[in-house]
Amino acid sequence: MEISEVRRNFEREVLEVKSPEQLESLRIKYLGKKGIINKFFKKLKELPPEEKPIFGKEVNSLRDYIKNLLDEKKKEIGTGKKRERIDLTLPGRFYSGGSIHPLSLIEDEIVDIFVGMGFSVVYGNEVETDYYNFTALNTPEDHPARDLHDTFYLQDGRLLRTHTSPVQIRVMEKKNPPLRIIAPGRVYRVDAFDPSHSPVFHQIEGLYVDRDVTLGDLFGTLEEFAKRVFSPDTEAMFIPSFFPFTEPSAEMKISCPFCGGEGCGVCQHTGWVEILGCGMVHRRILENLGYGDYTGFAFGMGVERIAMLKMGINDIRLFYENDLEFLEQFR
Ligand code: PHE
């Protein structure tokens, strides 16, 4: 092989070296005992005397050249850096950051309002027993909510909670009044997706138990909440309703956030929209838990419902489809 050919081969091979191991085997191939350079030196001995000086010089300079390049390569690999190949004039790349899901935004906002009123946050279980989801909440065996058509049952007889109200019982079992808690979380009902239904949605439960808590406290607290979460001129109205675990029970309506009460499609031209269920904790529940001397109020609201009213969203499915065009609006 010609010296010039060896040089070219080496130059090509050294470019391909990426690891210290590859570098070492390249070094052995060229500079090792049985390497290419040593073969040239052996050949040198057999040459006629007049050719020795010139050939010897060429081999020496090839050896130095190879050594140098191997050293340089070693530094390059050693620091893990390639030679500078960055074009600083190129425009930067745009990475879109993540954003908080609109439901989380609203949930946080609602939680903050109640925390500001002295409520503390607790979390319950999404998998519940029949006892906590129904029985302890004064919901009789034959209540339609227990129907298979409304409740997801697990094979072991437990169920996916259909509301956050079981947290009321769990909290009252563990802690003595005075109690002021809210419990946000997912709840499940057997429903098909449509613009206003989803088999999973979010609720925030509230519970306040102390001596002499009144219906007036309930109304005042929730009206203040509505003004803070919607707008200060929001009006509230309470309509008698029924829940097995509260007595009396009420539904809270607020003046429509869209038309301000004049009547529009959202409020079905009534000027009012329903936002939550509430009531005074049923005497039987308090007595069962040994709190006969106390009174309390409870409420439960759908986070999706509040979010839809606040953000002008008309289809609950948007919260669950992960469509970036929808989600990016809340960045
Ligand atoms: N749990 C009820 C529901 O899901 C709401 C509610 C909670 C009503 C607390 C009264 C008191 O509809």
mmCIF file of C-alpha atoms and ligand atoms in Angstrom:
data_model
loop_
_atom_site.group_PDB
_atom_site.id
_atom_site.type_symbol
_atom_site.label_atom_id
_atom_site.label_comp_id
_atom_site.label_asym_id
_atom_site.label_seq_id
_atom_site.Cartn_x
_atom_site.Cartn_y
_atom_site.Cartn_z
ATOM 1 C CA MET A 1 0.000 0.000 0.000
ATOM 2 C CA GLU A 2 1.130 3.500 -0.788
ATOM 3 C CA ILE A 3 1.744 5.974 2.014
ATOM 4 C CA SER A 4 -0.705 8.449 0.488
ATOM 5 C CA GLU A 5 -3.387 5.772 0.321
ATOM 6 C CA VAL A 6 -2.889 4.857 3.973
ATOM 7 C CA ARG A 7 -3.196 8.520 4.892
ATOM 8 C CA ARG A 8 -6.473 8.840 3.036
ATOM 9 C CA ASN A 9 -7.840 5.649 4.556
ATOM 10 C CA PHE A 10 -6.935 6.833 8.015
ATOM 11 C CA GLU A 11 -8.535 10.236 7.485
ATOM 12 C CA ARG A 12 -11.765 8.570 6.473
ATOM 13 C CA GLU A 13 -11.730 6.097 9.348
ATOM 14 C CA VAL A 14 -10.942 8.628 12.053
ATOM 15 C CA LEU A 15 -13.987 10.651 11.043
ATOM 16 C CA GLU A 16 -16.184 7.674 11.835
ATOM 17 C CA VAL A 17 -14.819 7.147 15.336
ATOM 18 C CA LYS A 18 -17.454 7.806 17.997
ATOM 19 C CA SER A 19 -16.293 6.016 21.139
ATOM 20 C CA PRO A 20 -13.038 5.591 23.081
ATOM 21 C CA GLU A 21 -13.128 1.870 22.163
ATOM 22 C CA GLN A 22 -13.275 2.594 18.463
ATOM 23 C CA LEU A 23 -10.477 5.100 18.879
ATOM 24 C CA GLU A 24 -8.287 2.533 20.611
ATOM 25 C CA SER A 25 -8.766 -0.100 17.914
ATOM 26 C CA LEU A 26 -7.980 2.471 15.257
ATOM 27 C CA ARG A 27 -4.802 3.345 17.146
ATOM 28 C CA ILE A 28 -3.783 -0.325 17.293
ATOM 29 C CA LYS A 29 -4.552 -0.787 13.615
ATOM 30 C CA TYR A 30 -2.181 2.036 12.628
ATOM 31 C CA LEU A 31 0.300 2.497 15.477
ATOM 32 C CA GLY A 32 0.231 -0.912 17.194
ATOM 33 C CA LYS A 33 3.121 -3.383 17.178
ATOM 34 C CA LYS A 34 1.726 -5.201 14.187
ATOM 35 C CA GLY A 35 0.192 -2.037 12.832
ATOM 36 C CA ILE A 36 0.436 -0.478 9.413
ATOM 37 C CA ILE A 37 3.156 2.017 10.368
ATOM 38 C CA ASN A 38 5.406 -0.706 11.759
ATOM 39 C CA LYS A 39 4.975 -2.660 8.534
ATOM 40 C CA PHE A 40 6.297 0.375 6.685
ATOM 41 C CA PHE A 41 9.294 0.485 9.038
ATOM 42 C CA LYS A 42 9.999 -3.199 8.313
ATOM 43 C CA LYS A 43 9.782 -2.489 4.623
ATOM 44 C CA LEU A 44 12.172 0.404 5.164
ATOM 45 C CA LYS A 45 14.902 -2.019 6.321
ATOM 46 C CA GLU A 46 14.691 -3.961 3.083
ATOM 47 C CA LEU A 47 15.022 -0.905 0.861
ATOM 48 C CA PRO A 48 18.249 -0.066 -0.922
ATOM 49 C CA PRO A 49 20.295 2.496 1.094
ATOM 50 C CA GLU A 50 19.683 5.417 -1.271
ATOM 51 C CA GLU A 51 15.904 5.150 -0.912
ATOM 52 C CA LYS A 52 15.915 4.821 2.872
ATOM 53 C CA PRO A 53 16.125 8.535 3.882
ATOM 54 C CA ILE A 54 13.215 9.693 1.723
ATOM 55 C CA PHE A 55 10.925 6.800 2.555
ATOM 56 C CA GLY A 56 11.893 6.987 6.247
ATOM 57 C CA LYS A 57 10.963 10.674 6.339
ATOM 58 C CA GLU A 58 7.592 10.012 4.748
ATOM 59 C CA VAL A 59 6.770 7.212 7.183
ATOM 60 C CA ASN A 60 7.814 9.327 10.141
ATOM 61 C CA SER A 61 5.661 12.219 9.091
ATOM 62 C CA LEU A 62 2.701 9.910 8.438
ATOM 63 C CA ARG A 63 3.141 8.452 11.947
ATOM 64 C CA ASP A 64 3.219 11.954 13.507
ATOM 65 C CA TYR A 65 0.220 13.002 11.485
ATOM 66 C CA ILE A 66 -1.756 9.970 12.659
ATOM 67 C CA LYS A 67 -0.712 10.522 16.288
ATOM 68 C CA ASN A 68 -1.847 14.132 16.123
ATOM 69 C CA LEU A 69 -5.223 13.332 14.670
ATOM 70 C CA LEU A 70 -5.762 10.538 17.204
ATOM 71 C CA ASP A 71 -4.931 12.968 20.025
ATOM 72 C CA GLU A 72 -7.338 15.539 18.690
ATOM 73 C CA LYS A 73 -10.034 12.937 18.317
ATOM 74 C CA LYS A 74 -9.431 11.816 21.870
ATOM 75 C CA LYS A 75 -10.080 15.318 23.165
ATOM 76 C CA GLU A 76 -13.215 15.608 21.074
ATOM 77 C CA ILE A 77 -14.644 12.339 22.392
ATOM 78 C CA GLY A 78 -13.380 12.921 25.910
ATOM 79 C CA THR A 79 -15.336 16.120 26.398
ATOM 80 C CA GLY A 80 -18.327 14.677 24.603
ATOM 81 C CA LYS A 81 -18.329 17.688 22.331
ATOM 82 C CA LYS A 82 -18.474 17.677 18.583
ATOM 83 C CA ARG A 83 -16.766 20.433 16.767
ATOM 84 C CA GLU A 84 -18.882 23.572 16.701
ATOM 85 C CA ARG A 85 -21.618 23.028 14.142
ATOM 86 C CA ILE A 86 -24.284 25.404 15.409
ATOM 87 C CA ASP A 87 -25.630 28.013 13.061
ATOM 88 C CA LEU A 88 -26.398 30.906 15.348
ATOM 89 C CA THR A 89 -28.248 32.760 12.611
ATOM 90 C CA LEU A 90 -31.044 30.173 12.408
ATOM 91 C CA PRO A 91 -34.365 31.237 13.962
ATOM 92 C CA GLY A 92 -35.210 29.431 17.214
ATOM 93 C CA ARG A 93 -37.616 26.538 17.446
ATOM 94 C CA PHE A 94 -41.044 27.091 18.987
ATOM 95 C CA TYR A 95 -42.041 24.684 21.717
ATOM 96 C CA SER A 96 -45.608 25.112 22.931
ATOM 97 C CA GLY A 97 -45.803 24.750 26.685
ATOM 98 C CA GLY A 98 -48.500 22.806 28.458
ATOM 99 C CA SER A 99 -51.442 24.502 30.080
ATOM 100 C CA ILE A 100 -53.728 23.836 32.999
ATOM 101 C CA HIS A 101 -56.946 22.064 32.066
ATOM 102 C CA PRO A 102 -59.977 24.375 32.254
ATOM 103 C CA LEU A 103 -61.657 22.081 34.785
ATOM 104 C CA SER A 104 -58.623 22.304 37.050
ATOM 105 C CA LEU A 105 -58.599 26.086 36.665
ATOM 106 C CA ILE A 106 -62.205 26.358 37.788
ATOM 107 C CA GLU A 107 -61.845 23.761 40.516
ATOM 108 C CA ASP A 108 -58.856 25.658 41.934
ATOM 109 C CA GLU A 109 -60.793 28.896 41.785
ATOM 110 C CA ILE A 110 -63.798 27.418 43.637
ATOM 111 C CA VAL A 111 -61.556 25.766 46.220
ATOM 112 C CA ASP A 112 -59.730 29.068 46.804
ATOM 113 C CA ILE A 113 -62.986 30.884 47.467
ATOM 114 C CA PHE A 114 -64.035 28.412 50.143
ATOM 115 C CA VAL A 115 -60.573 28.185 51.652
ATOM 116 C CA GLY A 116 -60.782 31.966 51.990
ATOM 117 C CA MET A 117 -63.971 31.450 54.013
ATOM 118 C CA GLY A 118 -62.248 29.044 56.390
ATOM 119 C CA PHE A 119 -63.072 25.712 54.770
ATOM 120 C CA SER A 120 -60.331 23.122 54.475
ATOM 121 C CA VAL A 121 -59.911 20.657 51.636
ATOM 122 C CA VAL A 122 -60.321 16.904 52.046
ATOM 123 C CA TYR A 123 -60.382 14.091 49.500
ATOM 124 C CA GLY A 124 -62.528 10.999 49.509
ATOM 125 C CA ASN A 125 -62.411 7.730 47.596
ATOM 126 C CA GLU A 126 -63.683 7.280 44.074
ATOM 127 C CA VAL A 127 -64.417 3.631 44.828
ATOM 128 C CA GLU A 128 -66.962 3.577 47.616
ATOM 129 C CA THR A 129 -69.194 1.150 49.390
ATOM 130 C CA ASP A 130 -72.928 1.121 49.136
ATOM 131 C CA TYR A 131 -72.977 2.159 52.793
ATOM 132 C CA TYR A 132 -71.155 5.474 52.357
ATOM 133 C CA ASN A 133 -72.620 6.352 48.981
ATOM 134 C CA PHE A 134 -76.246 5.608 49.949
ATOM 135 C CA THR A 135 -77.182 4.016 53.277
ATOM 136 C CA ALA A 136 -75.304 6.369 55.590
ATOM 137 C CA LEU A 137 -76.705 9.231 53.538
ATOM 138 C CA ASN A 138 -80.227 8.206 54.428
ATOM 139 C CA THR A 139 -80.904 6.890 50.944
ATOM 140 C CA PRO A 140 -83.318 3.960 51.218
ATOM 141 C CA GLU A 141 -82.793 0.574 49.575
ATOM 142 C CA ASP A 142 -85.452 1.217 46.965
ATOM 143 C CA HIS A 143 -84.182 4.641 45.948
ATOM 144 C CA PRO A 144 -83.916 4.928 42.154
ATOM 145 C CA ALA A 145 -80.328 6.243 42.383
ATOM 146 C CA ARG A 146 -79.277 2.764 43.510
ATOM 147 C CA ASP A 147 -80.485 1.342 40.243
ATOM 148 C CA LEU A 148 -77.961 -0.423 38.026
ATOM 149 C CA HIS A 149 -78.892 2.055 35.349
ATOM 150 C CA ASP A 150 -77.472 4.935 37.356
ATOM 151 C CA THR A 151 -74.596 3.454 39.312
ATOM 152 C CA PHE A 152 -71.455 1.676 38.164
ATOM 153 C CA TYR A 153 -71.031 -1.380 40.402
ATOM 154 C CA LEU A 154 -67.785 -3.290 40.714
ATOM 155 C CA GLN A 155 -67.752 -7.074 40.787
ATOM 156 C CA ASP A 156 -66.929 -7.118 44.487
ATOM 157 C CA GLY A 157 -70.109 -5.182 45.286
ATOM 158 C CA ARG A 158 -68.440 -1.831 45.747
ATOM 159 C CA LEU A 159 -69.286 1.026 43.414
ATOM 160 C CA LEU A 160 -67.948 4.191 41.803
ATOM 161 C CA ARG A 161 -69.289 7.036 43.899
ATOM 162 C CA THR A 162 -72.182 8.789 42.232
ATOM 163 C CA HIS A 163 -71.585 12.009 44.163
ATOM 164 C CA THR A 164 -69.055 13.497 46.601
ATOM 165 C CA SER A 165 -71.542 13.337 49.496
ATOM 166 C CA PRO A 166 -70.019 10.140 51.009
ATOM 167 C CA VAL A 167 -67.103 12.361 52.047
ATOM 168 C CA GLN A 168 -69.504 14.078 54.473
ATOM 169 C CA ILE A 169 -69.954 10.805 56.350
ATOM 170 C CA ARG A 170 -66.281 9.865 56.282
ATOM 171 C CA VAL A 171 -65.292 13.251 57.672
ATOM 172 C CA MET A 172 -67.949 13.256 60.408
ATOM 173 C CA GLU A 173 -66.921 9.747 61.460
ATOM 174 C CA LYS A 174 -63.322 10.790 61.910
ATOM 175 C CA LYS A 175 -63.542 14.314 63.248
ATOM 176 C CA ASN A 176 -65.670 16.091 65.761
ATOM 177 C CA PRO A 177 -67.453 19.354 65.020
ATOM 178 C CA PRO A 178 -66.914 22.179 64.412
ATOM 179 C CA LEU A 179 -66.255 21.095 60.841
ATOM 180 C CA ARG A 180 -65.842 23.170 57.732
ATOM 181 C CA ILE A 181 -64.667 21.181 54.738
ATOM 182 C CA ILE A 182 -64.895 21.020 50.982
ATOM 183 C CA ALA A 183 -64.205 17.879 48.989
ATOM 184 C CA PRO A 184 -63.467 18.133 45.271
ATOM 185 C CA GLY A 185 -63.250 15.052 43.082
ATOM 186 C CA ARG A 186 -64.494 12.830 40.293
ATOM 187 C CA VAL A 187 -67.873 11.148 40.390
ATOM 188 C CA TYR A 188 -69.464 8.589 38.061
ATOM 189 C CA ARG A 189 -72.908 7.894 36.683
ATOM 190 C CA VAL A 190 -74.149 5.566 33.981
ATOM 191 C CA ASP A 191 -74.819 8.126 31.278
ATOM 192 C CA ALA A 192 -73.891 8.271 27.618
ATOM 193 C CA PHE A 193 -71.871 11.250 26.429
ATOM 194 C CA ASP A 194 -74.050 14.006 25.054
ATOM 195 C CA PRO A 195 -73.732 17.795 25.187
ATOM 196 C CA SER A 196 -74.813 17.888 28.829
ATOM 197 C CA HIS A 197 -73.890 14.416 30.151
ATOM 198 C CA SER A 198 -70.703 12.533 30.779
ATOM 199 C CA PRO A 199 -70.237 9.216 32.632
ATOM 200 C CA VAL A 200 -67.522 10.891 34.678
ATOM 201 C CA PHE A 201 -67.634 14.434 35.961
ATOM 202 C CA HIS A 202 -66.461 16.508 38.898
ATOM 203 C CA GLN A 203 -68.190 17.754 42.011
ATOM 204 C CA ILE A 204 -67.252 19.856 44.965
ATOM 205 C CA GLU A 205 -68.931 18.938 48.209
ATOM 206 C CA GLY A 206 -69.209 21.344 51.113
ATOM 207 C CA LEU A 207 -70.021 20.603 54.733
ATOM 208 C CA TYR A 208 -70.303 22.894 57.712
ATOM 209 C CA VAL A 209 -71.262 21.469 61.102
ATOM 210 C CA ASP A 210 -71.263 23.448 64.321
ATOM 211 C CA ARG A 211 -73.625 24.537 67.055
ATOM 212 C CA ASP A 212 -76.472 26.677 65.717
ATOM 213 C CA VAL A 213 -75.650 26.595 62.013
ATOM 214 C CA THR A 214 -78.730 27.906 60.242
ATOM 215 C CA LEU A 215 -80.333 27.952 56.832
ATOM 216 C CA GLY A 216 -79.398 31.641 56.771
ATOM 217 C CA ASP A 217 -75.727 30.664 57.070
ATOM 218 C CA LEU A 218 -76.146 28.317 54.127
ATOM 219 C CA PHE A 219 -77.829 30.923 51.942
ATOM 220 C CA GLY A 220 -75.345 33.635 52.889
ATOM 221 C CA THR A 221 -72.304 31.449 52.265
ATOM 222 C CA LEU A 222 -73.493 30.232 48.888
ATOM 223 C CA GLU A 223 -74.660 33.634 47.712
ATOM 224 C CA GLU A 224 -71.269 35.091 48.582
ATOM 225 C CA PHE A 225 -69.634 32.214 46.731
ATOM 226 C CA ALA A 226 -71.739 32.895 43.599
ATOM 227 C CA LYS A 227 -70.814 36.576 43.630
ATOM 228 C CA ARG A 228 -67.140 35.721 43.870
ATOM 229 C CA VAL A 229 -67.048 33.013 41.253
ATOM 230 C CA PHE A 230 -69.283 34.807 38.734
ATOM 231 C CA SER A 231 -69.648 38.537 39.316
ATOM 232 C CA PRO A 232 -70.493 40.816 42.248
ATOM 233 C CA ASP A 233 -73.909 41.648 40.804
ATOM 234 C CA THR A 234 -74.936 37.979 40.612
ATOM 235 C CA GLU A 235 -78.222 37.288 42.389
ATOM 236 C CA ALA A 236 -79.147 34.019 44.071
ATOM 237 C CA MET A 237 -82.458 32.288 44.607
ATOM 238 C CA PHE A 238 -83.184 29.114 46.554
ATOM 239 C CA ILE A 239 -85.957 26.777 45.507
ATOM 240 C CA PRO A 240 -87.272 23.940 47.678
ATOM 241 C CA SER A 241 -85.985 20.597 46.504
ATOM 242 C CA PHE A 242 -85.359 17.101 47.798
ATOM 243 C CA PHE A 243 -82.276 15.115 48.754
ATOM 244 C CA PRO A 244 -82.485 12.146 51.153
ATOM 245 C CA PHE A 245 -79.591 13.476 53.229
ATOM 246 C CA THR A 246 -80.705 17.085 53.729
ATOM 247 C CA GLU A 247 -83.844 18.538 55.276
ATOM 248 C CA PRO A 248 -84.875 21.047 54.206
ATOM 249 C CA SER A 249 -83.238 20.778 50.792
ATOM 250 C CA ALA A 250 -82.845 23.421 48.132
ATOM 251 C CA GLU A 251 -81.617 24.047 44.664
ATOM 252 C CA MET A 252 -79.664 27.217 44.157
ATOM 253 C CA LYS A 253 -80.259 29.279 41.075
ATOM 254 C CA ILE A 254 -78.336 32.369 40.066
ATOM 255 C CA SER A 255 -79.173 35.175 37.695
ATOM 256 C CA CYS A 256 -78.000 34.044 34.263
ATOM 257 C CA PRO A 257 -74.318 34.985 33.810
ATOM 258 C CA PHE A 258 -74.899 35.394 30.064
ATOM 259 C CA CYS A 259 -77.855 37.731 29.862
ATOM 260 C CA GLY A 260 -77.759 39.072 33.422
ATOM 261 C CA GLY A 261 -81.324 37.880 33.940
ATOM 262 C CA GLU A 262 -82.972 39.249 30.831
ATOM 263 C CA GLY A 263 -83.497 35.842 29.276
ATOM 264 C CA CYS A 264 -81.413 34.021 26.669
ATOM 265 C CA GLY A 265 -80.819 30.565 25.231
ATOM 266 C CA VAL A 266 -78.568 29.502 28.093
ATOM 267 C CA CYS A 267 -81.182 30.160 30.789
ATOM 268 C CA GLN A 268 -84.001 29.047 28.502
ATOM 269 C CA HIS A 269 -85.384 32.577 28.687
ATOM 270 C CA THR A 270 -86.059 32.348 32.409
ATOM 271 C CA GLY A 271 -83.210 34.621 33.526
ATOM 272 C CA TRP A 272 -82.047 31.987 36.043
ATOM 273 C CA VAL A 273 -79.752 28.964 35.928
ATOM 274 C CA GLU A 274 -79.420 26.201 38.479
ATOM 275 C CA ILE A 275 -75.933 25.710 39.854
ATOM 276 C CA LEU A 276 -76.066 23.397 42.873
ATOM 277 C CA GLY A 277 -77.980 21.336 45.402
ATOM 278 C CA CYS A 278 -77.848 22.035 49.109
ATOM 279 C CA GLY A 279 -79.649 21.780 52.412
ATOM 280 C CA MET A 280 -79.412 21.326 56.160
ATOM 281 C CA VAL A 281 -77.757 18.048 57.092
ATOM 282 C CA HIS A 282 -80.557 15.598 57.921
ATOM 283 C CA ARG A 283 -81.158 15.185 61.668
ATOM 284 C CA ARG A 284 -81.054 11.414 61.343
ATOM 285 C CA ILE A 285 -77.502 11.554 59.919
ATOM 286 C CA LEU A 286 -76.247 13.818 62.693
ATOM 287 C CA GLU A 287 -77.886 11.678 65.363
ATOM 288 C CA ASN A 288 -76.485 8.450 63.884
ATOM 289 C CA LEU A 289 -73.018 9.910 64.198
ATOM 290 C CA GLY A 290 -73.605 11.172 67.708
ATOM 291 C CA TYR A 291 -73.886 14.844 66.818
ATOM 292 C CA GLY A 292 -77.471 15.356 67.911
ATOM 293 C CA ASP A 293 -76.564 18.667 69.563
ATOM 294 C CA TYR A 294 -75.246 20.121 66.342
ATOM 295 C CA THR A 295 -76.665 21.413 63.104
ATOM 296 C CA GLY A 296 -75.002 21.749 59.741
ATOM 297 C CA PHE A 297 -75.398 22.535 56.108
ATOM 298 C CA ALA A 298 -74.113 20.746 53.033
ATOM 299 C CA PHE A 299 -73.953 21.506 49.357
ATOM 300 C CA GLY A 300 -72.730 19.849 46.184
ATOM 301 C CA MET A 301 -71.988 21.443 42.852
ATOM 302 C CA GLY A 302 -70.849 20.214 39.465
ATOM 303 C CA VAL A 303 -67.526 21.691 38.418
ATOM 304 C CA GLU A 304 -68.301 21.204 34.708
ATOM 305 C CA ARG A 305 -71.552 23.098 35.101
ATOM 306 C CA ILE A 306 -69.870 26.074 36.762
ATOM 307 C CA ALA A 307 -67.058 25.993 34.191
ATOM 308 C CA MET A 308 -69.501 25.910 31.279
ATOM 309 C CA LEU A 309 -71.465 28.843 32.649
ATOM 310 C CA LYS A 310 -68.349 30.829 33.455
ATOM 311 C CA MET A 311 -66.475 30.178 30.242
ATOM 312 C CA GLY A 312 -69.377 30.052 27.804
ATOM 313 C CA ILE A 313 -68.854 26.393 26.871
ATOM 314 C CA ASN A 314 -71.936 24.644 25.546
ATOM 315 C CA ASP A 315 -70.802 21.016 25.318
ATOM 316 C CA ILE A 316 -69.482 19.033 28.293
ATOM 317 C CA ARG A 317 -67.670 16.633 25.957
ATOM 318 C CA LEU A 318 -65.133 19.343 25.141
ATOM 319 C CA PHE A 319 -63.616 18.808 28.602
ATOM 320 C CA TYR A 320 -62.873 15.181 27.797
ATOM 321 C CA GLU A 321 -61.786 15.143 24.165
ATOM 322 C CA ASN A 322 -58.324 16.638 24.642
ATOM 323 C CA ASP A 323 -58.667 18.737 21.521
ATOM 324 C CA LEU A 324 -55.629 21.026 21.577
ATOM 325 C CA GLU A 325 -57.440 23.837 19.823
ATOM 326 C CA PHE A 326 -59.907 23.886 22.706
ATOM 327 C CA LEU A 327 -57.356 23.422 25.484
ATOM 328 C CA GLU A 328 -54.865 25.995 24.204
ATOM 329 C CA GLN A 329 -57.413 28.758 24.709
ATOM 330 C CA PHE A 330 -56.915 28.448 28.445
ATOM 331 C CA ARG A 331 -53.191 28.965 28.451
HETATM 332 N N1 PHE B 1 -75.025 15.019 46.240
HETATM 333 C C1 PHE B 1 -76.034 15.832 45.590
HETATM 334 C C2 PHE B 1 -76.014 15.518 44.095
HETATM 335 O O1 PHE B 1 -75.105 14.888 43.621
HETATM 336 C C3 PHE B 1 -75.805 17.292 45.803
HETATM 337 C C4 PHE B 1 -75.974 17.688 47.251
HETATM 338 C C5 PHE B 1 -74.886 17.691 48.079
HETATM 339 C C6 PHE B 1 -77.183 18.076 47.749
HETATM 340 C C7 PHE B 1 -75.011 18.091 49.402
HETATM 341 C C8 PHE B 1 -77.352 18.468 49.050
HETATM 342 C C9 PHE B 1 -76.250 18.462 49.880
HETATM 343 O O2 PHE B 1 -76.878 15.929 43.359
#
